């Protein structure tokens, strides 16, 4: 469909939008239609208007993202003038196409690219033209990709990565691969990410059981499945079995009075872990949860998950790695990572990703409004940080209660020490 | 209907049932967002399935989103007019929305549909309780206990309703029912907590504290426990104030001579220590950090206990110096605390 073909529905809707400029859902509906008809630039303009009226509105942001993706994809908007072949973009470097019914994202980026005062992407890397290879999205993550968190990495190394690498030596020291370690901490702070990095280190020596597997277990075939998982792990020993979101699998049985099926799963997990600890047969269980206090206490007895490891909000090096990862593929200018790292203490990894998204949307909205690429700056991220509060607050409020009431056996000493240090206890 | 179509129909039903069960399981382990997502996804395939609608409504009940939950329950009732669960969920959402008359009606519908079902009667009892009809609620709760005498929840329901009633006989009923709950389910944190509240109401703060610490151990993530501890500490602070008020009268009466002052101060301090030990004698070791944490959560409570500590310090100073008239400052502090309590009460009531 061409842009100037008459479209009564769209025309009447556009009139309606003009009549009610602050009606966000209506505007988004129009934007959606425009996008579907290949009029991406106009759609984006409506999106940014909607975002000005309702900042942070999720549907608007979603549409904005889709709109940008459509624009960024070379051939998707059908109305792109065929005269500019995507294969030869460099030719358009100096001369501008006279009329642009559509906002040409790539073209705009190129336009800005040769503006001389553009600063290097990261301040401290002045002179280094390549930032791409700092953290490329490789298919598998390795521990080296996990920024900071040295203590956590060390504990992982000691409790099973070392023994996995030198099983004979570990046995000689009476430290065979056995038992379990429970990662816990506020949501979005890298527990799953860390475990995946461990998987990257171990390759075939690692398998993961996630929440959806657990759900399948519940649907009747449950106990057999759990037994099956452990049997396979034993056969592949030495092996690390990762049970993510283990509160869904090992919930306190007293909470499950109405579900015999769920209680059975917990019992089965207890049995499986016991059989591991006795035989020392080279299977290590790594668990992760946001709420270790909801786990059946029997699961935390010796031989089961008897060690717990607190995964806190990312420290400075970790925040730097996360911010870098989230920014490096976007049009940025003069980003002062050090400043951002300082301003984002207490933010989770997921929060940081969200900050970067918000900042990018703002810069994009500006770009769309003016028709020129305005790269993302330090200020955009700082502004976003002022608007978006760290999501870890509620978790720490609960954790404080846990440190007060639930630490008689010292299992939450690490947490209590952290809270005390941060004057939260 | 052809055989093939029948098979497809069957597979579809299975899928919907599975989605409903998934949602229920997720709800059981507290993953409300995931549960809602699964239920809604199932509903796009079959918008009128009463099990899915019920699952969604139950999730929204846990999430305290009662307007949406009521809509889902209404739809469930429309899809299956004689299904008890839809009516029960309707009753509970209506009740939480403060629409008590309709809620009680819906609750009554549940027990007429399934007169022998404890869950139906439990829903009815809850709607009656929230509507303020405690006598009726208590009778229904007794019926729940008859229907399911071995379920801890039945006794907890009875206890909860009885403890809302002001007369001492009901309070005794409540206490017994809480104790029975804990016999059936020793890790029932809610029963332990509420029993401690009864202790506090019965002016036994030390026992209440002990119970609260136990409840906290059972379910450390429950946020109300620390608030109840703070309430008990308020109660204790009033006792301390009255004691200090009385002690100060004696102290000032004996303030004529240096030795008299010293002896009076020594007596007050010794008696304070004795009373303190007597009250707090068999608190567990964990009590100290809990008490400290609770005092810190509440600014006014922090100020109060600092002031009371100052009063004790004044007595120590009198003991050392023999200057008995210093006790007047204790009165000043106590009067100040009285004003503070008054202001806070007005302020908090307004909220
Ligand atoms: N130390 C870190 N280094 C790099 N990225 C991190 C780090 N910590 C967290 N992240 C990022 O934060 C995101 C959320 O972490 P995730 O593992 O899903 O949290 P959790 O499992 O603790 O809820 C991850 O996708 C990851 O990209
Ligand atoms: Mg995770």
Coordinates of N, CA, C and O in Angstrom, one line a residue, chain B residues 211-323:
Chain B
X211 N 5.7 -15.4 72.2 CA 5.0 -16.0 71.1 C 5.3 -15.3 69.7 O 5.4 -16.0 68.7
X212 N 5.5 -14.0 69.8 CA 5.8 -13.3 68.5 C 7.1 -13.7 67.9 O 7.3 -13.8 66.7
X213 N 8.1 -13.9 68.8 CA 9.4 -14.3 68.3 C 9.3 -15.7 67.7 O 9.9 -15.9 66.7
X214 N 8.5 -16.5 68.3 CA 8.3 -17.9 67.7 C 7.6 -17.8 66.4 O 8.0 -18.4 65.4
X215 N 6.6 -16.9 66.3 CA 5.8 -16.7 65.0 C 6.8 -16.2 64.0 O 6.7 -16.6 62.8
X216 N 7.7 -15.3 64.4 CA 8.6 -14.8 63.4 C 9.6 -15.8 62.9 O 9.9 -15.8 61.8
X217 N 10.0 -16.7 63.8 CA 10.9 -17.8 63.4 C 10.1 -18.7 62.3 O 10.7 -19.1 61.4
X218 N 8.9 -19.0 62.6 CA 8.1 -19.8 61.7 C 8.0 -19.2 60.3 O 8.0 -19.9 59.3
X219 N 7.7 -17.9 60.3 CA 7.5 -17.2 59.0 C 8.2 -15.9 59.0 O 7.5 -14.8 59.2
X220 N 9.5 -15.9 58.9 CA 10.2 -14.6 59.1 C 9.8 -13.5 58.1 O 10.1 -12.4 58.3
X221 N 9.3 -13.9 56.9 CA 9.0 -12.9 55.9 C 7.7 -12.1 56.2 O 7.5 -11.1 55.5
X222 N 6.9 -12.6 57.1 CA 5.6 -11.9 57.4 C 5.9 -10.5 58.0 O 6.4 -10.4 59.1
X223 N 5.4 -9.5 57.3 CA 5.7 -8.1 57.8 C 5.0 -7.7 59.1 O 5.4 -6.8 59.8
X224 N 3.8 -8.3 59.4 CA 3.0 -7.8 60.5 C 3.7 -8.1 61.9 O 3.5 -7.4 62.8
X225 N 4.5 -9.2 61.9 CA 5.1 -9.6 63.2 C 5.8 -8.5 63.9 O 5.6 -8.3 65.1
X226 N 6.7 -7.9 63.1 CA 7.5 -6.9 63.7 C 6.7 -5.7 64.2 O 6.9 -5.1 65.2
X227 N 5.6 -5.4 63.5 CA 4.7 -4.3 63.9 C 4.0 -4.7 65.2 O 3.8 -3.8 66.1
X228 N 3.6 -6.0 65.3 CA 3.0 -6.4 66.6 C 3.9 -6.3 67.7 O 3.6 -5.9 68.8
X229 N 5.2 -6.6 67.5 CA 6.2 -6.5 68.5 C 6.3 -5.1 69.0 O 6.3 -4.8 70.2
X230 N 6.3 -4.1 68.0 CA 6.3 -2.7 68.3 C 5.1 -2.3 69.2 O 5.3 -1.6 70.2
X231 N 3.9 -2.9 68.9 CA 2.8 -2.6 69.6 C 2.9 -3.1 71.1 O 2.5 -2.4 72.0
X232 N 3.4 -4.3 71.2 CA 3.6 -4.8 72.6 C 4.6 -3.9 73.3 O 4.5 -3.7 74.5
X233 N 5.7 -3.4 72.6 CA 6.6 -2.6 73.3 C 6.0 -1.3 73.8 O 6.4 -0.7 74.8
X234 N 5.1 -0.8 73.0 CA 4.3 0.4 73.4 C 3.6 0.1 74.7 O 3.7 0.9 75.7
X235 N 3.0 -1.0 74.8 CA 2.3 -1.4 76.0 C 3.2 -1.5 77.2 O 2.9 -0.9 78.2
X236 N 4.4 -2.1 76.9 CA 5.4 -2.2 78.0 C 5.8 -0.8 78.4 O 6.1 -0.6 79.6
X237 N 6.0 0.1 77.5 CA 6.5 1.4 77.9 C 5.5 2.1 78.8 O 5.9 2.9 79.7
X238 N 4.2 1.9 78.6 CA 3.2 2.5 79.5 C 3.4 1.9 80.9 O 3.4 2.7 81.9
X239 N 3.7 0.7 81.1 CA 3.9 0.1 82.4 C 5.2 0.8 83.0 O 5.1 1.2 84.2
X240 N 6.2 0.9 82.2 CA 7.4 1.5 82.7 C 7.2 2.9 83.2 O 7.6 3.4 84.2
X241 N 6.3 3.7 82.4 CA 6.1 5.1 82.8 C 5.4 5.1 84.1 O 5.7 6.0 85.0
X242 N 4.4 4.3 84.3 CA 3.6 4.3 85.5 C 4.5 4.0 86.7 O 4.5 4.7 87.7
X243 N 5.3 3.0 86.5 CA 6.2 2.6 87.6 C 7.2 3.8 87.9 O 7.4 4.1 89.1
X244 N 7.7 4.4 86.9 CA 8.6 5.6 87.1 C 7.9 6.7 87.8 O 8.5 7.4 88.7
X245 N 6.7 6.9 87.4 CA 5.9 8.0 88.0 C 5.8 7.8 89.5 O 6.0 8.7 90.4
X246 N 5.4 6.6 89.9 CA 5.2 6.2 91.3 C 6.5 6.3 92.0 O 6.7 6.9 93.1
X247 N 7.6 5.7 91.4 CA 8.9 5.7 92.0 C 9.4 7.1 92.3 O 10.0 7.4 93.3
X248 N 9.1 8.0 91.4 CA 9.6 9.4 91.5 C 8.9 10.1 92.7 O 9.5 10.9 93.4
X249 N 7.6 9.8 93.0 CA 7.0 10.4 94.2 C 7.8 10.0 95.4 O 8.1 10.8 96.2
X250 N 8.1 8.7 95.5 CA 8.8 8.2 96.7 C 10.2 8.9 96.7 O 10.6 9.4 97.8
X251 N 10.8 9.0 95.6 CA 12.2 9.6 95.5 C 12.2 11.1 96.0 O 13.0 11.5 96.8
X252 N 11.2 11.8 95.6 CA 11.1 13.2 96.0 C 10.8 13.4 97.5 O 11.3 14.2 98.2
X253 N 9.9 12.5 98.0 CA 9.6 12.5 99.4 C 10.8 12.3 100.2 O 10.9 12.8 101.3
X254 N 11.7 11.5 99.7 CA 12.9 11.1 100.5 C 14.1 12.1 100.2 O 15.2 11.8 100.6
X255 N 13.8 13.1 99.4 CA 14.9 14.0 98.9 C 15.5 14.9 99.9 O 16.4 15.7 99.6
X256 N 15.0 14.9 101.2 CA 15.5 15.9 102.1 C 17.0 15.7 102.5 O 17.7 16.7 102.6
X257 N 17.4 14.5 102.6 CA 18.8 14.3 103.0 C 19.5 13.5 101.9 O 18.9 12.8 101.1
X258 N 20.8 13.6 101.9 CA 21.7 13.0 100.9 C 21.5 11.5 101.0 O 21.3 10.8 100.0
X259 N 21.6 11.0 102.3 CA 21.5 9.5 102.4 C 20.2 9.0 102.0 O 20.0 8.0 101.4
X260 N 19.1 9.8 102.5 CA 17.8 9.4 102.1 C 17.6 9.3 100.6 O 17.1 8.3 100.1
X261 N 18.1 10.3 99.9 CA 18.1 10.2 98.4 C 18.7 9.0 97.9 O 18.2 8.3 97.0
X262 N 20.0 8.8 98.4 CA 20.7 7.6 97.9 C 20.0 6.3 98.1 O 19.9 5.5 97.2
X263 N 19.5 6.2 99.3 CA 18.8 4.9 99.6 C 17.6 4.7 98.7 O 17.4 3.7 98.1
X264 N 16.8 5.8 98.6 CA 15.6 5.8 97.7 C 16.0 5.4 96.3 O 15.3 4.5 95.7
X265 N 17.0 6.0 95.8 CA 17.5 5.7 94.4 C 17.9 4.3 94.3 O 17.5 3.6 93.3
X266 N 18.6 3.8 95.3 CA 19.0 2.4 95.3 C 17.8 1.5 95.2 O 17.8 0.5 94.5
X267 N 16.8 1.8 96.1 CA 15.6 0.9 96.1 C 14.9 0.9 94.8 O 14.6 -0.1 94.3
X268 N 14.8 2.1 94.2 CA 14.1 2.2 92.9 C 14.8 1.4 91.9 O 14.2 0.6 91.1
X269 N 16.1 1.6 91.8 CA 16.9 0.9 90.8 C 16.8 -0.7 91.0 O 16.6 -1.4 90.0
X270 N 16.9 -1.1 92.3 CA 16.9 -2.5 92.5 C 15.5 -3.1 92.2 O 15.4 -4.1 91.5
X271 N 14.5 -2.3 92.6 CA 13.1 -2.8 92.2 C 12.9 -2.8 90.7 O 12.3 -3.7 90.2
X272 N 13.4 -1.8 90.0 CA 13.3 -1.8 88.6 C 13.9 -3.0 87.9 O 13.3 -3.7 87.1
X273 N 15.1 -3.3 88.4 CA 15.9 -4.4 87.9 C 15.1 -5.7 88.2 O 14.9 -6.6 87.3
X274 N 14.5 -5.8 89.4 CA 13.8 -7.0 89.8 C 12.6 -7.2 88.9 O 12.3 -8.2 88.3
X275 N 11.8 -6.1 88.7 CA 10.6 -6.1 87.9 C 10.9 -6.5 86.5 O 10.2 -7.3 85.9
X276 N 12.0 -5.9 86.0 CA 12.4 -6.1 84.6 C 12.7 -7.6 84.4 O 12.2 -8.2 83.5
X277 N 13.5 -8.1 85.4 CA 13.9 -9.5 85.2 C 12.6 -10.4 85.3 O 12.5 -11.4 84.5
X278 N 11.7 -10.1 86.2 CA 10.5 -10.9 86.4 C 9.7 -10.9 85.1 O 9.2 -12.0 84.7
X279 N 9.6 -9.7 84.4 CA 8.8 -9.7 83.2 C 9.5 -10.4 82.1 O 8.8 -11.1 81.3
X280 N 10.8 -10.2 82.0 CA 11.4 -10.7 80.7 C 12.2 -12.0 81.0 O 12.9 -12.4 80.1
X281 N 12.0 -12.6 82.1 CA 12.7 -13.8 82.6 C 12.9 -14.8 81.5 O 14.0 -15.1 81.1
X282 N 11.8 -15.3 81.0 CA 12.1 -16.5 80.1 C 11.9 -16.1 78.6 O 11.3 -16.8 77.8
X283 N 12.4 -14.9 78.2 CA 12.4 -14.6 76.8 C 13.6 -15.3 76.2 O 14.7 -15.4 76.8
X284 N 13.5 -15.8 75.0 CA 14.7 -16.4 74.3 C 15.8 -15.4 74.0 O 15.6 -14.2 74.1
X285 N 17.0 -15.9 73.7 CA 18.1 -15.1 73.5 C 17.9 -14.1 72.3 O 18.4 -13.0 72.3
X286 N 17.1 -14.6 71.4 CA 16.8 -13.8 70.2 C 16.0 -12.6 70.4 O 15.9 -11.7 69.6
X287 N 15.4 -12.5 71.6 CA 14.5 -11.4 71.9 C 15.2 -10.0 71.7 O 14.7 -9.1 71.2
X288 N 16.5 -10.0 72.2 CA 17.2 -8.7 72.2 C 17.3 -8.1 70.8 O 16.8 -6.9 70.6
X289 N 17.8 -8.8 69.8 CA 17.9 -8.1 68.5 C 16.5 -7.8 67.9 O 16.3 -6.8 67.3
X290 N 15.5 -8.7 68.2 CA 14.1 -8.4 67.7 C 13.6 -7.1 68.4 O 13.1 -6.2 67.7
X291 N 13.8 -7.0 69.7 CA 13.3 -5.8 70.4 C 14.0 -4.6 69.9 O 13.4 -3.5 69.6
X292 N 15.3 -4.7 69.7 CA 16.0 -3.5 69.2 C 15.6 -3.2 67.8 O 15.3 -2.0 67.5
X293 N 15.4 -4.2 67.0 CA 14.9 -3.9 65.6 C 13.5 -3.2 65.6 O 13.3 -2.3 64.9
X294 N 12.6 -3.7 66.5 CA 11.3 -3.2 66.5 C 11.3 -1.7 67.0 O 10.6 -0.9 66.5
X295 N 12.1 -1.5 68.0 CA 12.2 -0.1 68.5 C 12.7 0.8 67.5 O 12.2 2.0 67.3
X296 N 13.6 0.3 66.6 CA 14.2 1.2 65.6 C 13.2 1.4 64.4 O 13.4 2.4 63.7
X297 N 12.3 0.5 64.2 CA 11.4 0.7 63.1 C 10.5 1.9 63.3 O 9.9 2.4 62.3
X298 N 10.3 2.3 64.5 CA 9.3 3.3 64.9 C 9.9 4.5 65.6 O 10.4 4.3 66.7
X299 N 10.0 5.6 64.9 CA 10.7 6.8 65.5 C 10.2 7.1 66.9 O 11.0 7.4 67.8
X300 N 8.9 7.2 67.0 CA 8.3 7.6 68.3 C 8.7 6.6 69.4 O 8.9 7.0 70.5
X301 N 8.7 5.3 69.0 CA 9.1 4.3 70.0 C 10.5 4.5 70.4 O 10.9 4.3 71.6
X302 N 11.3 4.8 69.4 CA 12.8 5.0 69.7 C 12.9 6.1 70.7 O 13.6 6.0 71.7
X303 N 12.2 7.2 70.4 CA 12.3 8.4 71.3 C 11.8 8.0 72.7 O 12.5 8.4 73.7
X304 N 10.7 7.3 72.8 CA 10.2 6.9 74.1 C 11.2 6.1 74.9 O 11.5 6.3 76.1
X305 N 11.8 5.1 74.3 CA 12.7 4.2 75.0 C 14.0 5.0 75.4 O 14.6 4.7 76.4
X306 N 14.4 5.9 74.5 CA 15.6 6.7 74.9 C 15.3 7.5 76.1 O 16.1 7.6 77.0
X307 N 14.1 8.1 76.1 CA 13.7 8.9 77.2 C 13.6 8.1 78.5 O 14.1 8.5 79.6
X308 N 13.0 6.9 78.4 CA 13.0 6.0 79.6 C 14.3 5.6 80.1 O 14.6 5.6 81.3
X309 N 15.3 5.4 79.1 CA 16.6 5.1 79.5 C 17.2 6.3 80.2 O 18.0 6.1 81.2
X310 N 16.9 7.5 79.8 CA 17.4 8.7 80.4 C 16.9 8.7 81.9 O 17.7 9.0 82.8
X311 N 15.6 8.4 82.1 CA 15.1 8.4 83.5 C 15.9 7.4 84.4 O 16.2 7.8 85.5
X312 N 16.2 6.3 83.9 CA 16.9 5.3 84.7 C 18.3 5.9 85.0 O 18.8 5.8 86.1
X313 N 18.9 6.6 84.0 CA 20.2 7.2 84.2 C 20.1 8.2 85.3 O 21.0 8.4 86.1
X314 N 19.0 9.0 85.3 CA 18.8 10.0 86.4 C 18.9 9.4 87.8 O 19.6 9.8 88.7
X315 N 18.3 8.2 87.9 CA 18.4 7.5 89.2 C 19.8 7.1 89.5 O 20.2 7.1 90.7
X316 N 20.5 6.6 88.5 CA 21.9 6.3 88.8 C 22.7 7.5 89.2 O 23.4 7.4 90.2
X317 N 22.4 8.6 88.6 CA 23.1 9.9 89.0 C 22.7 10.3 90.4 O 23.6 10.7 91.2
X318 N 21.5 10.1 90.8 CA 21.0 10.4 92.2 C 21.8 9.5 93.1 O 22.3 9.9 94.2
X319 N 21.9 8.2 92.8 CA 22.6 7.3 93.6 C 24.0 7.7 93.9 O 24.6 7.7 94.9
X320 N 24.7 8.2 92.8 CA 26.1 8.6 92.9 C 26.2 10.0 93.7 O 27.0 10.1 94.6
X321 N 25.3 10.9 93.3 CA 25.5 12.3 93.9 C 24.7 12.5 95.1 O 25.1 13.4 95.9
X322 N 23.6 11.8 95.4 CA 22.8 12.0 96.5 C 21.9 13.2 96.4 O 21.2 13.6 97.3
X323 N 21.8 13.8 95.2 CA 20.9 15.0 94.9 C 19.6 14.5 94.4 O 19.3 14.4 93.2

